[in-house]
Coordinates of C-alpha atoms in Angstrom, one line a residue:
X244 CA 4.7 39.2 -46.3
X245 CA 4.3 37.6 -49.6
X246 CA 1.0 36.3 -51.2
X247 CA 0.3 33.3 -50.6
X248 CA -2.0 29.9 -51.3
X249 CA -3.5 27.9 -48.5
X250 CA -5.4 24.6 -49.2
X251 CA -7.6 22.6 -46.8
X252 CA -10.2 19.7 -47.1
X253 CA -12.9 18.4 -45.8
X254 CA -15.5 15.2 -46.3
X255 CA -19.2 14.2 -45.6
X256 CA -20.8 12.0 -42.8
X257 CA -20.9 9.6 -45.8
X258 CA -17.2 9.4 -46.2
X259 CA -15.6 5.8 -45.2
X260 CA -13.9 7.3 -42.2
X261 CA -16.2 9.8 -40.8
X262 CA -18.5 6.9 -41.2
X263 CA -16.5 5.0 -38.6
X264 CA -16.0 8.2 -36.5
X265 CA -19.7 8.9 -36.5
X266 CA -20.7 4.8 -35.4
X267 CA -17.5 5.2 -32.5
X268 CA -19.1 8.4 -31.2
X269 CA -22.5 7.2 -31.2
X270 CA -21.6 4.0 -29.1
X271 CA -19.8 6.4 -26.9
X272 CA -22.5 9.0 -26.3
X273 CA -25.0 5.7 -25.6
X274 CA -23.0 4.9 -23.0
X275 CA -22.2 8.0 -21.3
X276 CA -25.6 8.7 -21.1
X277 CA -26.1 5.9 -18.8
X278 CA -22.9 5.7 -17.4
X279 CA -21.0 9.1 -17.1
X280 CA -18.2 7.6 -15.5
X281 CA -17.5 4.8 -18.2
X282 CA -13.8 4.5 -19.6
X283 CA -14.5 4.3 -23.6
X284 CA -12.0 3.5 -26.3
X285 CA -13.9 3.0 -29.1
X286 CA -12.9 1.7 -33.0
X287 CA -14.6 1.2 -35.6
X288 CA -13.8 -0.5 -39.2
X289 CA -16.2 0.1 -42.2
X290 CA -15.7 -2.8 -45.5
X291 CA -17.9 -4.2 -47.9
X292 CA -21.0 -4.5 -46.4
X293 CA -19.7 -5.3 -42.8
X294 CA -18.7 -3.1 -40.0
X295 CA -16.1 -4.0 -37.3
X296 CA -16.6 -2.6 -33.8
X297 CA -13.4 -2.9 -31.6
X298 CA -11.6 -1.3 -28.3
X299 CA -11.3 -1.4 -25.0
X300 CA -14.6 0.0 -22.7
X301 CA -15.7 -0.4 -19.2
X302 CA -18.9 0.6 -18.1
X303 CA -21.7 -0.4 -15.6
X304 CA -24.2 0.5 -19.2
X305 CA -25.6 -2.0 -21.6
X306 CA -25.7 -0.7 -25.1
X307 CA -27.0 -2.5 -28.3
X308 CA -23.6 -2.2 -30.6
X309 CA -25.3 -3.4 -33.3
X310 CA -28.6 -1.6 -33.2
X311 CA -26.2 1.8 -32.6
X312 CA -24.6 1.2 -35.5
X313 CA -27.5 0.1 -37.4
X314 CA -29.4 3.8 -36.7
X315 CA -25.9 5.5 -37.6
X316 CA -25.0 4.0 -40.6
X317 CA -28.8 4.3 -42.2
X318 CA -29.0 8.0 -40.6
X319 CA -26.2 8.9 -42.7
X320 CA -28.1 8.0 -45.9
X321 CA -26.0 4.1 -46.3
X322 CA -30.0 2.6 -46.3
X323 CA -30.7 1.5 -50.0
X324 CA -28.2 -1.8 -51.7
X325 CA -27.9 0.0 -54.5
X326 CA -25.5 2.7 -52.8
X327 CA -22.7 -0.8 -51.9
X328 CA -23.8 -0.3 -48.4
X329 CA -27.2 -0.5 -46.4
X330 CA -27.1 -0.4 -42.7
X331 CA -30.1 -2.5 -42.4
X332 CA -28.6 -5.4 -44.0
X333 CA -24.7 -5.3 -43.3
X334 CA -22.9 -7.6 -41.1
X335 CA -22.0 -6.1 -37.5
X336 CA -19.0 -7.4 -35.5
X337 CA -18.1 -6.8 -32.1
X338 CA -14.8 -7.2 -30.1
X339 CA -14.7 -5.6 -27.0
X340 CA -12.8 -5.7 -23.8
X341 CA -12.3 -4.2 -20.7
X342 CA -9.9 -1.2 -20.4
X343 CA -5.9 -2.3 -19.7
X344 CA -5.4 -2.4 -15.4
X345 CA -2.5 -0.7 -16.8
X346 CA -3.5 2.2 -18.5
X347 CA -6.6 2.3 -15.7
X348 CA -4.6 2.2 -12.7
X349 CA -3.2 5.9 -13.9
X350 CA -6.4 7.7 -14.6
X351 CA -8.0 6.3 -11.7
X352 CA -4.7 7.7 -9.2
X353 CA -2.7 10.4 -10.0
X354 CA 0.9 10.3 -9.4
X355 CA 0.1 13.8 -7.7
X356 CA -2.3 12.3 -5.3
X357 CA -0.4 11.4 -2.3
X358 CA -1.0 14.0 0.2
X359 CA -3.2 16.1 -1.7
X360 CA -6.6 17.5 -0.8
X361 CA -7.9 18.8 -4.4
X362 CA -10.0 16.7 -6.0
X363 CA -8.5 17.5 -9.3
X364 CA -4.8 15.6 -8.6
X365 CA -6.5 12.8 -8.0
X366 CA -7.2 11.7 -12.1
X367 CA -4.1 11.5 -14.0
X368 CA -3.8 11.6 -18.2
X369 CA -4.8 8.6 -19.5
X370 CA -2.1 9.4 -21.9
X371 CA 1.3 10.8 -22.7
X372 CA 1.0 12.8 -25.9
X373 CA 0.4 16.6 -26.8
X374 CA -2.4 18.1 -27.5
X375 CA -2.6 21.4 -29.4
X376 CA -5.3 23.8 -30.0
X377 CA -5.4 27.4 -32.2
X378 CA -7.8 29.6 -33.0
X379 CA -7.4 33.4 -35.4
X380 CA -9.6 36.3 -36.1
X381 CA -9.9 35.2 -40.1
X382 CA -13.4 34.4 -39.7
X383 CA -16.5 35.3 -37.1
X384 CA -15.8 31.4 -35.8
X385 CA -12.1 32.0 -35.0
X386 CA -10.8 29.3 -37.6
X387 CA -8.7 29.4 -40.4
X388 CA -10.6 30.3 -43.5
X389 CA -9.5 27.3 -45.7
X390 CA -11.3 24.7 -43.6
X391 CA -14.0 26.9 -42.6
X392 CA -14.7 27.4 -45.9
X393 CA -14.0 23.9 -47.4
X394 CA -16.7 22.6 -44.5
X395 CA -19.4 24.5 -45.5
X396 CA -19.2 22.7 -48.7
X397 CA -19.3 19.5 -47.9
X398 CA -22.3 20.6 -45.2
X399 CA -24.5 22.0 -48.0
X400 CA -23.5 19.2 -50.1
X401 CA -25.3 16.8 -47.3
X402 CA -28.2 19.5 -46.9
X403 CA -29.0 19.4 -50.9
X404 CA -28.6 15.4 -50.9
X405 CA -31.3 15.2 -47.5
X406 CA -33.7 17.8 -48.5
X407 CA -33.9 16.5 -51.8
X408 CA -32.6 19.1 -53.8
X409 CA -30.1 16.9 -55.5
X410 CA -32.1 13.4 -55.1
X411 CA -29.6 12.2 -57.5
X412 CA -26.8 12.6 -54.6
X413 CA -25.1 9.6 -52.4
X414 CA -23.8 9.8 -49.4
X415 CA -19.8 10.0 -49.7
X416 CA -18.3 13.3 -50.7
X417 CA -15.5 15.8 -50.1
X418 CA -14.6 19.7 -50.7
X419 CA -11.3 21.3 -50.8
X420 CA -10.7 24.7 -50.8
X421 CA -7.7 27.2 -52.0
X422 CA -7.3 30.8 -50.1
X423 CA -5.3 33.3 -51.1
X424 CA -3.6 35.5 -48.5
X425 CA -2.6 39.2 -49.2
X426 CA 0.7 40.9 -48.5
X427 CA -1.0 41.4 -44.6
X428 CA -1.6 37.7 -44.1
X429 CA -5.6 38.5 -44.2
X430 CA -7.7 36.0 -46.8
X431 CA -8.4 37.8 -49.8
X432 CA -10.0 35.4 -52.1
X433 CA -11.0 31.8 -53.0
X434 CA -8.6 30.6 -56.3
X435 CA -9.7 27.0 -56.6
X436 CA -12.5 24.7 -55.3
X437 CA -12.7 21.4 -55.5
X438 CA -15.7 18.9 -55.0
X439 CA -16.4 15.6 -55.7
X440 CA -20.1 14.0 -54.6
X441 CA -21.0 10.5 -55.2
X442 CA -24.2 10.2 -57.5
X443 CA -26.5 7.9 -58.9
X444 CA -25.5 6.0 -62.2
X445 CA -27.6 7.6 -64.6
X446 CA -26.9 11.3 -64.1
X447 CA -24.8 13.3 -66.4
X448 CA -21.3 14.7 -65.8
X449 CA -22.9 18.5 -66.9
X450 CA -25.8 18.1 -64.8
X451 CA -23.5 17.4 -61.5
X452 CA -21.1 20.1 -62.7
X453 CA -24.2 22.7 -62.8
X454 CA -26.4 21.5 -60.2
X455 CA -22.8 21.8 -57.7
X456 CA -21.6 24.9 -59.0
X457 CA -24.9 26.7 -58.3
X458 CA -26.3 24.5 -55.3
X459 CA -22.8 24.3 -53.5
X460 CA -20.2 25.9 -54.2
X461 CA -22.2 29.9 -54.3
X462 CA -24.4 29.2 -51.3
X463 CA -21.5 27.9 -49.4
X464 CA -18.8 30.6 -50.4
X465 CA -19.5 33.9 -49.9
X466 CA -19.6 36.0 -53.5
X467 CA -17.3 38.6 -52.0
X468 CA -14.5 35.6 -52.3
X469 CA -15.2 34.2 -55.6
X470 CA -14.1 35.6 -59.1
X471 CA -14.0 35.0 -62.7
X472 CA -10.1 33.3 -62.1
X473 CA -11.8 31.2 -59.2
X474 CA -11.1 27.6 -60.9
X475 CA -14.0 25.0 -59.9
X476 CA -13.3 21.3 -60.0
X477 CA -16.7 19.1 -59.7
X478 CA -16.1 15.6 -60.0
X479 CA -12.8 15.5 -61.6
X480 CA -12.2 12.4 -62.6
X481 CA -16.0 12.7 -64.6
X482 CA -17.5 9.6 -62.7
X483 CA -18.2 8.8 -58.6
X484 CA -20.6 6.3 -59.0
X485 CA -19.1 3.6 -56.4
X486 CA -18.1 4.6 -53.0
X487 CA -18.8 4.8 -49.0
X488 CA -17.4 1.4 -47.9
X489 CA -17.5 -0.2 -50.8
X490 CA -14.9 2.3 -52.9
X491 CA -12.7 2.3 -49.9
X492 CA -12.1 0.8 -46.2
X493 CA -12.9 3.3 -43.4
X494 CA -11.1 3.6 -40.1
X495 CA -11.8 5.6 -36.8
X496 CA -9.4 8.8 -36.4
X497 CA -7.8 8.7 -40.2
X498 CA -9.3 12.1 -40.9
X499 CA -8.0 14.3 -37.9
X500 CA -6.8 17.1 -40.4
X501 CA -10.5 17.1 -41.0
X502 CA -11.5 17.0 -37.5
X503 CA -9.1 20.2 -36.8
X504 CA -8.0 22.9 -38.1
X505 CA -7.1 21.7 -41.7
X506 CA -3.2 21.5 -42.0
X507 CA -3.5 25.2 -41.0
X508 CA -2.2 24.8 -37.3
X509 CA -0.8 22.0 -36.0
X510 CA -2.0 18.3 -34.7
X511 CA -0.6 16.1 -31.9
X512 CA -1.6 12.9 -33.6
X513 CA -4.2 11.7 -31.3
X514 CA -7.9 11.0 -32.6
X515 CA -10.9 12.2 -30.9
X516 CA -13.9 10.0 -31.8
X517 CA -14.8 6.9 -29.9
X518 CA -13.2 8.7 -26.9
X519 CA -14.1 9.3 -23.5
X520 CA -12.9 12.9 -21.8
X521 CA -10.3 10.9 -19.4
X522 CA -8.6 10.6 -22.8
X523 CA -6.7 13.6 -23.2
X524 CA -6.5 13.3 -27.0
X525 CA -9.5 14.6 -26.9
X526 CA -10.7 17.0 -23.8
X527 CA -6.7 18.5 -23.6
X528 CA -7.3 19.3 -27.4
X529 CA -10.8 20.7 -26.9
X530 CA -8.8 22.7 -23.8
X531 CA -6.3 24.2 -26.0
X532 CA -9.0 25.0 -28.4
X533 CA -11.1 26.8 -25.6
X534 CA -7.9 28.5 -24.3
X535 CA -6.8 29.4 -27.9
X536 CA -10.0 31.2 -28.6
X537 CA -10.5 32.8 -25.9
X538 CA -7.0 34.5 -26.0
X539 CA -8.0 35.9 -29.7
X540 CA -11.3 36.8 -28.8
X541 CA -9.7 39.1 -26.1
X542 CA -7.5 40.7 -28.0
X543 CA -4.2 39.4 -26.6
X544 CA -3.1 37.9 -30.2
X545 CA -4.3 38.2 -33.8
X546 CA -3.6 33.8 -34.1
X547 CA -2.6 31.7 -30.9
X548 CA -1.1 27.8 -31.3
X549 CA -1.1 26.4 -28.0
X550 CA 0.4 23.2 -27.0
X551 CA 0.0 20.8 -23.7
X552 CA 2.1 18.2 -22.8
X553 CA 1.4 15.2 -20.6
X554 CA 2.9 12.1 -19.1
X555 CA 0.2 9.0 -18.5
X556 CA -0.9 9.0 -14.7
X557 CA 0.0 12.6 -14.2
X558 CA -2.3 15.2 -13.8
X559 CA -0.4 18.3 -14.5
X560 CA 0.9 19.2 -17.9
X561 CA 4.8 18.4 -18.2
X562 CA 4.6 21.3 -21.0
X563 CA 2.5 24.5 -21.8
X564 CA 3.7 26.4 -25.2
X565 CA 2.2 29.3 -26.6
X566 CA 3.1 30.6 -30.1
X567 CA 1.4 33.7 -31.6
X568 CA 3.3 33.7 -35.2
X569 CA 4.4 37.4 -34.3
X570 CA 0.7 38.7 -33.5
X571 CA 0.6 38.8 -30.1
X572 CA -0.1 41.9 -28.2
X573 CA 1.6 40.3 -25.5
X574 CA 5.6 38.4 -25.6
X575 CA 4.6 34.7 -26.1
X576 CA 5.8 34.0 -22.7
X577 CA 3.7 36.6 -20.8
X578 CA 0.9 34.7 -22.5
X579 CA 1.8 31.5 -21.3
X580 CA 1.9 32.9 -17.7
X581 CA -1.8 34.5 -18.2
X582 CA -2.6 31.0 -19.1
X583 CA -1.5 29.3 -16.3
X584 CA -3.2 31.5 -13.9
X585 CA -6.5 31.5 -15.1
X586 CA -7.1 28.4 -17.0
X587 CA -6.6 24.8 -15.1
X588 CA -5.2 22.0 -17.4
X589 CA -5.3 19.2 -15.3
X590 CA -7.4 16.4 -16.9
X591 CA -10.3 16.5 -13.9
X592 CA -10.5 20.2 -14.2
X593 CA -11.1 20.6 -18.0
X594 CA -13.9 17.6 -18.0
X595 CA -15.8 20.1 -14.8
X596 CA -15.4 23.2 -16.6
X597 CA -16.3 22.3 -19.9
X598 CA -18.8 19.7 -19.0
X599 CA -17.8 16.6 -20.5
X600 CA -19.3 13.7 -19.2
X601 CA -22.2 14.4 -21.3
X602 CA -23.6 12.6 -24.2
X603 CA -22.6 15.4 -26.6
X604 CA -20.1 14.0 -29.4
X605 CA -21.8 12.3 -31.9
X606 CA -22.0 15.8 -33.2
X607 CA -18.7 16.1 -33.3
X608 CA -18.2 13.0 -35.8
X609 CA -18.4 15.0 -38.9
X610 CA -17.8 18.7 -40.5
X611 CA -14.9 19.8 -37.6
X612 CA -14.9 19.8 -33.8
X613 CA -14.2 23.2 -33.5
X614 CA -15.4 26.4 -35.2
X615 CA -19.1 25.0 -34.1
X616 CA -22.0 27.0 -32.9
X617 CA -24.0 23.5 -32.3
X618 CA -25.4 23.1 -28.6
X619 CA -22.9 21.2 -26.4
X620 CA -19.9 22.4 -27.7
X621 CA -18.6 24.0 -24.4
X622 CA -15.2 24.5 -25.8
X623 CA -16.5 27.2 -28.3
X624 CA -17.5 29.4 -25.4
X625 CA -15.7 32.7 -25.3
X626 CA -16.7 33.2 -21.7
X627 CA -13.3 34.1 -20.6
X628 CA -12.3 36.9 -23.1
X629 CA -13.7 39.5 -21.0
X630 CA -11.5 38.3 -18.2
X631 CA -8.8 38.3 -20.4
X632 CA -9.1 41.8 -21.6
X633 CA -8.3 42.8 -18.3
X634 CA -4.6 41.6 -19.1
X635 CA -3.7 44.0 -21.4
X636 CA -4.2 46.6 -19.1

């Protein structure tokens, strides 16, 4: 193989969108934790100085919208006027409504149902779509180094801004990374990194520059990857002064690069955040994940794509595709086949085994849903490798 350069990104909490992705999670984890059963679709729109709560969600629950995304917005470090947006002080709307009879009428009876004694034909997709999921053996976490990488910039950039390292810091902020790969595909070194932080008014251009290149950039990339050609990029554009809400609007679900795997493997187009787990944008894609990583942990294949297919109101997958880029152990298909028999991909199956009902995605709303070590994230589990193994015997 040739060498070759692979870039990924990633942004803070404070970022417009993850903004919106962290407020749409946080109503949803409110209301799962009184209502595990709820059916939540929630948006969320972030402007100058107002935020716009919208979607579809039934629930026996009462939640305080605007006191959820009061907390939120001034957890995230939007609480002083001077940063164009305060959570304390900006207006809230709210316009919600109850989930379509439509789409509700599927999840709630599977077209599989008829007849059928397991519990788990009886919930259909609340969807049509695909879902994919990957994982490799490039880093300890079993993602792609790019975006591993490019998120543990922007996550020290928050740590240095909250501890008070860098008081001078604001909220908004993103990291992008550039890996070179070596003749064997493996990652051999870091060739460009790029980081713009929003700051305060009066600090100097050099200070920023420093403070990030010390602060940042070496704590966050390990030395071993960096050289005298690395190129570093703080700030480019020499100011970052205005931004959050006020620079630019933010949206729910308009970073899913971000949320995945970085450009590195592919997305179905479906968001996650502001979902509930009968949404298969999310739990099929935390499924694939799960799957995914548990094939690579086990040795069947050095990188595994995996794609699931579903019609709305069905609760089978119309479509299981494996694709190992020519690492496999195994012929693609024979890995499909191992997947079928041990993992079940019906949308009722993957919310029981990976435990779903549970107040556990705000997390989720910023620095990746997968690749995570963080409490609740039942997806990451590599429970099923040693199972697995017994495959290649």
């Amino acid at each position: 193989m040739p060498k070759r350069l692979f870039t990924s990104e990633s942004v803070t909490e404070g970022h417009p969108d993850k903004i919106c992705d962290a407020v749409s999670d946080a109503i949803l984890d409110e209301i799962l934790a009184q209502d595990p059963m709820a059916r939540v679709a929630c948006e969320t729109v972030a402007s100058t100085g107002m935020i716009l709560v919208a979607g579809e969600i039934t629930t026996e629950a009462y939640v305080d919208i605007a006191s959820v995304v009061r907390k939120t917005v001034r957890g995230i470090g939007y609480d002083k006027g001077e940063y164009g947006f305060d959570g304390s002080s900006c207006a809230v709307l709210v316009s919600l409504e109850e989930q379509s009879p439509d789409i509700a009428m599927g999840v709630d009876s599977a077209a599989e149902e008829s007849g059928s004694n397991d519990e788990f034909d009886k919930i259909g997709a609340g969807d049509q779509g695909m879902m994919f999921g990957f994982a490799c053996d490039e880093t300890d976490v079993y993602m792609p180094m790019p975006i591993h990488l490019a998120h543990k910039l922007t996550k020290q950039l928050a740590e240095v801004r909250k501890n008070g390292m860098l008081p001078y810091l604001r909220p908004d902020g993103k990291a992008q990374v550039t890996v070179m790969y070596d003749e064997l595909g493996n990652p051999s070194k870091v060739t460009a990194v790029v980081v713009s932080t929003q700051h305060d008014a009066e600090v100097s251009h050099e200070t920023i520059e420093k403070d990030i290149l010390e602060n940042v950039i070496k704590v966050a990339i390990p030395s071993n990857l960096l050289s005298e050609e690395t190129k570093y990029y703080v700030n480019p554009t020499g100011r970052f002064v205005i931004g959050g809400p006020q620079a630019d609007v933010g949206l729910t679900g308009r970073k899913i690069i971000v949320d995945t795997y970085g450009g590195y493997a592919s997305h179905g187009g479906g968001c996650f955040s502001g979902k509930d787990p009968t949404k298969v944008d999310r739990s099929a894609a935390y499924m694939a994940r799960y799957v995914a990583k548990n094939i690579v942990a086990a040795g069947l294949a050095r990188q595994c794509e995996i794609e699931i297919a579903y019609a709305i109101g069905v609760a089978h997958p119309v479509s299981v595709h494996v694709d190992t880029r020519g690492t496999g152990n195994l012929p693609d298909d024979k890995i499909g086949e191992i997947i079928l028999r041990h993992f079940d991909l019906r949308p009722a199956a993957i919310i029981k085994k990976l435990d779903l009902r549970k107040p556990v995605f705000a997390k989720t709303a910023s620095y990746g849903h997968f690749g995570r070590e963080d409490e609740g994230f039942s997806w990451e589990k590599l429970d099923m490798a040693e199972e697995l193994k017994k495959e290649l015997i």
